[in-house]
Short mmCIF file of C-alpha atoms and ligand atoms in Angstrom, two decimals:
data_model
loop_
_atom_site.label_atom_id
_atom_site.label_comp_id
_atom_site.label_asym_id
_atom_site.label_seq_id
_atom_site.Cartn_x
_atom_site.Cartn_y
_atom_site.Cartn_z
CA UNK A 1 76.59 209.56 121.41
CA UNK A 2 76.37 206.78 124.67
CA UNK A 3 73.07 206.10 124.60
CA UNK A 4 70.41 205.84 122.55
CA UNK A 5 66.79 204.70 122.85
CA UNK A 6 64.98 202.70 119.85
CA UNK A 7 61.98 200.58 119.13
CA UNK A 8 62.70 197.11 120.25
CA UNK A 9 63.80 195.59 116.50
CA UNK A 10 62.37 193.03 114.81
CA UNK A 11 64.91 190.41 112.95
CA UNK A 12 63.91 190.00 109.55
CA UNK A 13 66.00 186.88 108.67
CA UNK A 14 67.14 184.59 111.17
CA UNK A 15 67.77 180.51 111.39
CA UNK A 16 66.33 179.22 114.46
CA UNK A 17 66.98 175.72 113.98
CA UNK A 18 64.84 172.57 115.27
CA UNK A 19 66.05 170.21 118.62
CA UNK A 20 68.60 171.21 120.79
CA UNK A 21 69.87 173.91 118.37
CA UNK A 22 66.52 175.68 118.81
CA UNK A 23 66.64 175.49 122.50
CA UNK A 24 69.88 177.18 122.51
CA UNK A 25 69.55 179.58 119.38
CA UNK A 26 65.63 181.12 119.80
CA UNK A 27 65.95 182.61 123.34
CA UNK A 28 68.44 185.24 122.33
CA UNK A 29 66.66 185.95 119.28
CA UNK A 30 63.53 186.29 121.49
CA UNK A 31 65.20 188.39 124.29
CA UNK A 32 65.90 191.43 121.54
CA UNK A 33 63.55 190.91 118.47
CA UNK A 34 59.36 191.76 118.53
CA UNK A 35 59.31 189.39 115.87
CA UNK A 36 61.71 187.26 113.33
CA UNK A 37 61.16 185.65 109.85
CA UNK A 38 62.41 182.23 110.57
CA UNK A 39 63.95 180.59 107.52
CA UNK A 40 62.19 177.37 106.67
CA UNK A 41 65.43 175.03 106.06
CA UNK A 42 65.49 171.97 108.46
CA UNK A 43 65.82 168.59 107.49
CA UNK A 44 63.70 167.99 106.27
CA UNK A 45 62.60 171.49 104.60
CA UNK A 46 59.09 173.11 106.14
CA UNK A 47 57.30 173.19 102.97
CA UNK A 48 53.49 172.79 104.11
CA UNK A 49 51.66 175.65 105.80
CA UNK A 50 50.44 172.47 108.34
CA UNK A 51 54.40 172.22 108.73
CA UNK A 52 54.88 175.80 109.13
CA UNK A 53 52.46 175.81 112.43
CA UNK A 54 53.84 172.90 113.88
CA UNK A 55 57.28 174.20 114.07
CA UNK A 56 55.67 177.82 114.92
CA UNK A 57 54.56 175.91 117.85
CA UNK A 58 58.09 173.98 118.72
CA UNK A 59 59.59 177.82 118.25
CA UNK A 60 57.14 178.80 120.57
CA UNK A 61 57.55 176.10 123.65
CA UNK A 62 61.19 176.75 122.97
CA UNK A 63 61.14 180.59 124.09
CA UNK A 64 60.23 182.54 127.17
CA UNK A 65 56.70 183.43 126.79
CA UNK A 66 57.18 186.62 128.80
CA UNK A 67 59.53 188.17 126.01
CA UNK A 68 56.28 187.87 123.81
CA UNK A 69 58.00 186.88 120.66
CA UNK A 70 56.43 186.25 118.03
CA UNK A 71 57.83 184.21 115.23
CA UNK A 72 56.98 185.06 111.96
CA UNK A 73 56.56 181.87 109.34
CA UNK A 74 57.90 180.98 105.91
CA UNK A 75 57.57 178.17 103.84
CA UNK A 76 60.44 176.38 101.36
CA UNK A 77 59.72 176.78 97.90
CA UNK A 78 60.40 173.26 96.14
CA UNK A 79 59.56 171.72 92.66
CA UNK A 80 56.83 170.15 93.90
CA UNK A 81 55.21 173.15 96.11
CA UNK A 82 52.23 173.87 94.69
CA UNK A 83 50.04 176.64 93.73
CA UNK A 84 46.69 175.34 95.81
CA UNK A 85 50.19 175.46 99.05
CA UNK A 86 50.64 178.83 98.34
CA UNK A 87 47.10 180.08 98.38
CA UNK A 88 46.51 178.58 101.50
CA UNK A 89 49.67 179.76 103.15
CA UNK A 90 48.37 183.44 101.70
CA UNK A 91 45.52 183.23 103.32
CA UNK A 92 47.45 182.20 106.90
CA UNK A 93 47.66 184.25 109.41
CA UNK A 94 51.18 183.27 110.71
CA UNK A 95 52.87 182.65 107.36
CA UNK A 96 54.81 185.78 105.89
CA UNK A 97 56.84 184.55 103.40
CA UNK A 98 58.42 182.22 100.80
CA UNK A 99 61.50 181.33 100.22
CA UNK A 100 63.21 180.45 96.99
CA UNK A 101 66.66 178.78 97.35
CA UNK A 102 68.73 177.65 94.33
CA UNK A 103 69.35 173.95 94.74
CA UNK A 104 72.85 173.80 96.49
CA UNK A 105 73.24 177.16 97.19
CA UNK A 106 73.84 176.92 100.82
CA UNK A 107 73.21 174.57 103.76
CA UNK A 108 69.97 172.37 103.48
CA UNK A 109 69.06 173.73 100.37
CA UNK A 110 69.34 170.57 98.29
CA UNK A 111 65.22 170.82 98.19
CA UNK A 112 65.34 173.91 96.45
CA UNK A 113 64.55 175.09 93.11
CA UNK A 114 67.09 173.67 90.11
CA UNK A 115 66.02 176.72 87.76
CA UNK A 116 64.34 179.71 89.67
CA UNK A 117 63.23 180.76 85.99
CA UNK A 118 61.09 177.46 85.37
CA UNK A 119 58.02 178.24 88.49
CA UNK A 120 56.23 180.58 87.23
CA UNK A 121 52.84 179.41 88.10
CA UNK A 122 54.20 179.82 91.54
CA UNK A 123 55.72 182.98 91.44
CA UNK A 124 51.90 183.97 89.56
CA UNK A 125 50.27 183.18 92.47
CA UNK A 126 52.85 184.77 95.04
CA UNK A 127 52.94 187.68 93.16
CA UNK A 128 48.66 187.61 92.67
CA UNK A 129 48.35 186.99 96.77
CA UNK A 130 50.90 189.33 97.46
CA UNK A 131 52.86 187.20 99.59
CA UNK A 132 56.67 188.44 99.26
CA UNK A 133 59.34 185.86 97.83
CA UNK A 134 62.52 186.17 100.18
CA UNK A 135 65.61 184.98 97.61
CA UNK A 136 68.65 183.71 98.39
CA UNK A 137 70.53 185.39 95.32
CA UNK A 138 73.27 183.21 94.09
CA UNK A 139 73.32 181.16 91.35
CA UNK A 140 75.26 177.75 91.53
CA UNK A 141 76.69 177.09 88.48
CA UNK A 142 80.11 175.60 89.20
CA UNK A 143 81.43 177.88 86.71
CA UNK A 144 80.76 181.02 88.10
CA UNK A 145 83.38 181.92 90.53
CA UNK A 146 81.61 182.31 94.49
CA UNK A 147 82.62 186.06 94.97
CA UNK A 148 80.37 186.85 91.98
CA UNK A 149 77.37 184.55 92.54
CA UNK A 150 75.73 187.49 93.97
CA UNK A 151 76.06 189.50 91.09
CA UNK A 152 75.47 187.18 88.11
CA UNK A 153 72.48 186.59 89.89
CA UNK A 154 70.87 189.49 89.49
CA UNK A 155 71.57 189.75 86.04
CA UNK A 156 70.25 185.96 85.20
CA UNK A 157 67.05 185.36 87.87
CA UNK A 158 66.29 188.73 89.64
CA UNK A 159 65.87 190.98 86.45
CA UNK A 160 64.23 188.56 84.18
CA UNK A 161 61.45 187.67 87.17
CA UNK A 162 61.20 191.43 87.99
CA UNK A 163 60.36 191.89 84.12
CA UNK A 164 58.02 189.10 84.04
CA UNK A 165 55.73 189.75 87.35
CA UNK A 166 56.50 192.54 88.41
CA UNK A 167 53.89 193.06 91.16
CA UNK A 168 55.47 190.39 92.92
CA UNK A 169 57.43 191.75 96.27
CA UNK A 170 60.72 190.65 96.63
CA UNK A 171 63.26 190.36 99.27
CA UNK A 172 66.54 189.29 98.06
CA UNK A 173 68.25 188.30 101.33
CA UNK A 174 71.52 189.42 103.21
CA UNK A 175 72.93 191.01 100.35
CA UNK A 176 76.76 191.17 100.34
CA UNK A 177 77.82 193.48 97.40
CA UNK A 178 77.89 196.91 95.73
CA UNK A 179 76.16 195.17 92.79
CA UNK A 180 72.69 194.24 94.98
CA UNK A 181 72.89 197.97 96.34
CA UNK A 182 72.85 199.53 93.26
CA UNK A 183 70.01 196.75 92.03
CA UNK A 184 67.92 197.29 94.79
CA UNK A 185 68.05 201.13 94.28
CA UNK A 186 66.85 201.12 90.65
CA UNK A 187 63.52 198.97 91.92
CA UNK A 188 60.15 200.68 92.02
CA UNK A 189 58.14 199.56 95.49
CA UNK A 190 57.55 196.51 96.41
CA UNK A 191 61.79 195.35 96.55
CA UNK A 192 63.57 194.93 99.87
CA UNK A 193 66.99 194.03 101.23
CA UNK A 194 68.30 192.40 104.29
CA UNK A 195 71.46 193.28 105.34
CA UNK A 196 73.56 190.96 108.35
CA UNK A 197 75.33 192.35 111.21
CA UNK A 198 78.69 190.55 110.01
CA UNK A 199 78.60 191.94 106.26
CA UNK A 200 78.19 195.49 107.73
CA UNK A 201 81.50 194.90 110.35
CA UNK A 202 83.73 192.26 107.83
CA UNK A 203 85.47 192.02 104.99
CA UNK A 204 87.14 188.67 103.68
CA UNK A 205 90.17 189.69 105.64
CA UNK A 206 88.55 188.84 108.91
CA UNK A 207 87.82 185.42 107.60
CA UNK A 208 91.31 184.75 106.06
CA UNK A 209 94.26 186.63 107.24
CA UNK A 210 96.46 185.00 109.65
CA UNK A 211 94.38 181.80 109.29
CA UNK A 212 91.38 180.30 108.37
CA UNK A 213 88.59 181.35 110.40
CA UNK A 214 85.50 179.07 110.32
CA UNK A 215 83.22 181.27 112.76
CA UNK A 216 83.36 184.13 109.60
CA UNK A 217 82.18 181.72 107.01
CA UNK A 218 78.63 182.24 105.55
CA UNK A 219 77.02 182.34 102.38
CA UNK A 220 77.04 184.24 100.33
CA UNK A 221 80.61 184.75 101.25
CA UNK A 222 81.86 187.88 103.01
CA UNK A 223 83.54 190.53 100.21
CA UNK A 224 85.79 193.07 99.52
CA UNK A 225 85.81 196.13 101.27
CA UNK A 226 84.62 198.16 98.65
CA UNK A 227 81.35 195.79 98.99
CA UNK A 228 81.46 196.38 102.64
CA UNK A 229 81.40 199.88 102.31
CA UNK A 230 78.32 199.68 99.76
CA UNK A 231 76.20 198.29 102.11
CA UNK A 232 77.12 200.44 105.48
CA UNK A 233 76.24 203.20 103.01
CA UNK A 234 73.13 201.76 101.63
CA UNK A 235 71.95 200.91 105.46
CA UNK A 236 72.71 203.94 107.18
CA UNK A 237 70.93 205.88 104.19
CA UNK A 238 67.44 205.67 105.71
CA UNK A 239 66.25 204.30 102.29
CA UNK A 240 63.36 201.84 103.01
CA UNK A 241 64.25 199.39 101.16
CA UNK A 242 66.81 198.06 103.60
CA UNK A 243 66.80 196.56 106.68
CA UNK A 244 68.06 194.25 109.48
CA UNK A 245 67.98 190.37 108.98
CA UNK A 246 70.88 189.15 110.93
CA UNK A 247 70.94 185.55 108.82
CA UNK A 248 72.48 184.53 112.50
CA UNK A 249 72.65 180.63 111.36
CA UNK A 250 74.09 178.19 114.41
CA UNK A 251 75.61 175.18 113.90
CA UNK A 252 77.49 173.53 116.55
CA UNK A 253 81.48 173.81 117.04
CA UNK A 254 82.36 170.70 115.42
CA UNK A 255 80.02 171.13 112.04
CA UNK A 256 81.96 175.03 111.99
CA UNK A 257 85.38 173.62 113.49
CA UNK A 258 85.94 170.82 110.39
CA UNK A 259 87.83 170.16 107.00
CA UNK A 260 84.42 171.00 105.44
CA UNK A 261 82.80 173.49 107.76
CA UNK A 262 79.15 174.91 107.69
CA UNK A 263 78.44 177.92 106.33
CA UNK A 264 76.60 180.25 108.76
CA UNK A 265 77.64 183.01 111.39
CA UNK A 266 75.77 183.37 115.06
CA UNK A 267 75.10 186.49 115.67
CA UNK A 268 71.74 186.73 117.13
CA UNK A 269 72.81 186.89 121.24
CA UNK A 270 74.54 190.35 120.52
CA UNK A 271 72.44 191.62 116.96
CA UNK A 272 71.84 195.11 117.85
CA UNK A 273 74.93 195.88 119.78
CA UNK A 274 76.53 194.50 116.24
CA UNK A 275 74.46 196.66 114.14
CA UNK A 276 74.90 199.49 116.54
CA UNK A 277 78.72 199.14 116.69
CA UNK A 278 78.43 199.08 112.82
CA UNK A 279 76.52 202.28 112.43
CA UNK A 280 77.99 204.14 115.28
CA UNK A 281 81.32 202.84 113.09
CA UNK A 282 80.31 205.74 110.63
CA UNK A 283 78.68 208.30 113.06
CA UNK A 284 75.50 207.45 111.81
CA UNK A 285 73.97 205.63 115.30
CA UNK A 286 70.49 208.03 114.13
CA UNK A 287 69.58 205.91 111.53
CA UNK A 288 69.77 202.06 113.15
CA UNK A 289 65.89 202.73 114.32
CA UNK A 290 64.65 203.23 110.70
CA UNK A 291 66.98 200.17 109.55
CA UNK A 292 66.09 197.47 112.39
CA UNK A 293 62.81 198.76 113.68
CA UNK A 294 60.79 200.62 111.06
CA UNK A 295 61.38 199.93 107.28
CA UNK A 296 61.16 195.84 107.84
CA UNK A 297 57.20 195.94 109.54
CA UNK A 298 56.56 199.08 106.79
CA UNK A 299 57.88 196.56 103.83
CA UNK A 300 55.70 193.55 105.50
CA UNK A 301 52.89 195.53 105.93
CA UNK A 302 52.85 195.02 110.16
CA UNK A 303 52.62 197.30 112.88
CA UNK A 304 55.83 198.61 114.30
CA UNK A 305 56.52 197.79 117.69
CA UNK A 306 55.48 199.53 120.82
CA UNK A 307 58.20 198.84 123.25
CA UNK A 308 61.55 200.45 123.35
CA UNK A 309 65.41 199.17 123.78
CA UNK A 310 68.43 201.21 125.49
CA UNK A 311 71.78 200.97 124.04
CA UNK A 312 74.81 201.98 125.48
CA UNK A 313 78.44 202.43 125.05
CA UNK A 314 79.71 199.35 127.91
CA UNK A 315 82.34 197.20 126.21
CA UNK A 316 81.42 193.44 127.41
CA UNK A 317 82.93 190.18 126.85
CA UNK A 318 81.83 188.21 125.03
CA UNK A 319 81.28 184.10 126.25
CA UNK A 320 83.74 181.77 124.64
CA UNK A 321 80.56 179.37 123.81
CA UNK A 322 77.15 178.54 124.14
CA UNK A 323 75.72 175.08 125.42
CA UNK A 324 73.95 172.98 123.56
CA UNK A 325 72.26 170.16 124.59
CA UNK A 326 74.40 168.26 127.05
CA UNK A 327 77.33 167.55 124.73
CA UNK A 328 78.03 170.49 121.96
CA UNK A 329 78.69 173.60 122.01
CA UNK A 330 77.61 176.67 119.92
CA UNK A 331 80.75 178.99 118.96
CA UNK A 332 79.62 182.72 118.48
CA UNK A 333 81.11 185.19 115.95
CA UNK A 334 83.28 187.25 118.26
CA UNK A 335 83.80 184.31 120.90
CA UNK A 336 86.39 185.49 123.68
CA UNK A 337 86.21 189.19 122.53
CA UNK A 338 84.66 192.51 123.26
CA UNK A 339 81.18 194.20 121.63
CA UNK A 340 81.18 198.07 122.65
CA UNK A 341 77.56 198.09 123.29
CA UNK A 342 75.14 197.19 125.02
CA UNK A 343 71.22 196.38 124.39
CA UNK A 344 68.50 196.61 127.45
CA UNK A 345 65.00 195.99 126.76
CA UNK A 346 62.97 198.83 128.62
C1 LIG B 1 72.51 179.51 106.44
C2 LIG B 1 72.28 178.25 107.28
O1 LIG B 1 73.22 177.77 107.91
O2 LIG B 1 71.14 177.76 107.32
N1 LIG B 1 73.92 179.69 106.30
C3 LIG B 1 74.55 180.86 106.02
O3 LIG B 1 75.76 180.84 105.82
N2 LIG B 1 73.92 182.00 105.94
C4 LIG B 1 71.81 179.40 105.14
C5 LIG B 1 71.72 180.69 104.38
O4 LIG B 1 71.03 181.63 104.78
O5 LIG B 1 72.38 180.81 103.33
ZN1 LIG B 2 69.99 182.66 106.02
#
């Protein structure tokens, strides 16, 4: 196959930043996506639905209004969010979503939640609204070694809050391993994945053989192969429980290029040529519609979208950076080399 024709996607977790960053970051996103849900973790953390619209509107000014995105909001679960918050962003007509990070998890998440197990009035009312809670699934215990964060996870915060409400809709975000496959599978409705571009195409190797490659760290931290191979399977399946959320998180060259380097991959100029190079990767380039275009509006209750997207088999280069501002630069994951498709809006 050379060419296919889809539904324009819709990108179901993406970073979009604040500043600069945004300027740079939300026009690509906007160029191939309907609609994204943007993750809520600036500095400071959006936490209030008044918050949430004010950076809706800064997301907004920041994109061409002729693409007709439309950004979709979330707020940042803290210790102090309350349950009067949540009702109000339930009743909102731009806010989507919730999300729960563990306290130190990953970047700017230091506002989080110390013990995911200790808010359930919150996770009540989320789960009485109907409101989904979007997880970052790793726990943080210094003990527990990073390449099974995912995993213990599961077993210590995602099964005991499935047990406890378990009308609440969950979306445990870019999942990385065979573990959240086979966890996701055993859930009755009302459980979702997101899967990245870069955990579908990489293992660790690409992050650590020959060198130490900055651009390929993210958390939660690519895997094994084996892991890899989980989640082409589990995203090419059809299943509609998974689908795409690139996680594409910028950060300029020299927060990436450092001694302690950010954690976060961009992805989001080149998304569905990534996805589609990942799926074609297995011959199975007739189920990417269902996995970036369909099951994500059918799991958030939204209609799908109307227009369409052309892909096709044209290797291109790929820019060596982006600017941003006047003075950094944004390095993307496959800088200076070659995707083998290509994505045209119709
Ligand atoms: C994200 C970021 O930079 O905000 N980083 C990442 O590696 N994915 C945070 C996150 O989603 O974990
Ligand atoms: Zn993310």
């Amino acid at each position: 196959m050379n060419e296919l024709i889809i539904r324009q996607p819709d990108d179901w977790h993406v970073h979009l930043r604040d500043g600069d960053m945004l300027a740079a970051a939300a026009p690509f996103t906007a160029r191939q996506c309907g609609r994204a849900i943007v993750m809520p973790n600036l500095v400071p953390p959006v936490v209030t639905v008044d918050e949430a619209h004010a950076y809706r509107q800064r997301i907004l000014a920041a994109v061409p209004a002729e693409t007709g995105f439309e950004p979709l909001m979330t707020l940042y679960l803290t210790e102090q969010t309350t349950v009067a918050e949540l009702a109000r962003a339930a009743e909102n007509p731009y806010i989507h979503a919730v999300k729960l990070y563990p306290a130190g998890a990953t970047t700017n998440s230091d506002r989080g939640v110390r013990d995911p197990l200790a808010i359930d009035p919150l996770l009540a009312e989320l789960a009485r609204t109907g409101l989904p809670l979007l997880v970052h699934g790793e726990v943080v215990d210094p003990q527990v070694d990073i390449f099974d964060r995912e995993a213990r996870f599961i077993e210590q915060v995602l099964v005991p809050i499935r047990q406890r409400f378990p009308e609440l809709r969950i979306v445990m975000e870019h999942i990385t391993t065979e573990d959240a496959v086979a966890f996701i599978r055993t859930q009755e409705d009302g459980v979702g994945a997101t899967i990245t571009a870069h955990h579908l195409l990489y293992n660790r190797n690409a992050m650590l053989v020959g060198g130490i490659r900055p651009h390929y760290y993210c958390l939660p931290v690519l895997k094994r192969e084996r892991h890899r191979q989980a989640l082409l399977t589990a995203a090419t399946s059809g299943d509609p429980r998974f689908f795409m959320g690139t996680d594409s998180a910028p950060h300029t060259q020299g927060a990436k290029e450092s001694s302690c380097g950010c954690a976060g991959a961009f992805t989001a100029y080149a998304a569905l040529e990534l996805y589609a190079e990942a799926f074609d990767q297995v011959g199975k380039l007739n189920m990417l519609e269902a996995f970036t275009s369909v099951n994500g509006p059918n799991f958030y209750g939204l209609p799908l979208n109307e227009s369409r997207v052309r892909l096709t088999r044209h290797p291109q280069s790929v820019p060596d950076y982006f600017e941003v501002g006047a003075a950094e630069r944004l390095i993307p994951l496959r800088a200076g080399e070659t995707l083998s498709w290509q994505a045209v809006r119709l």
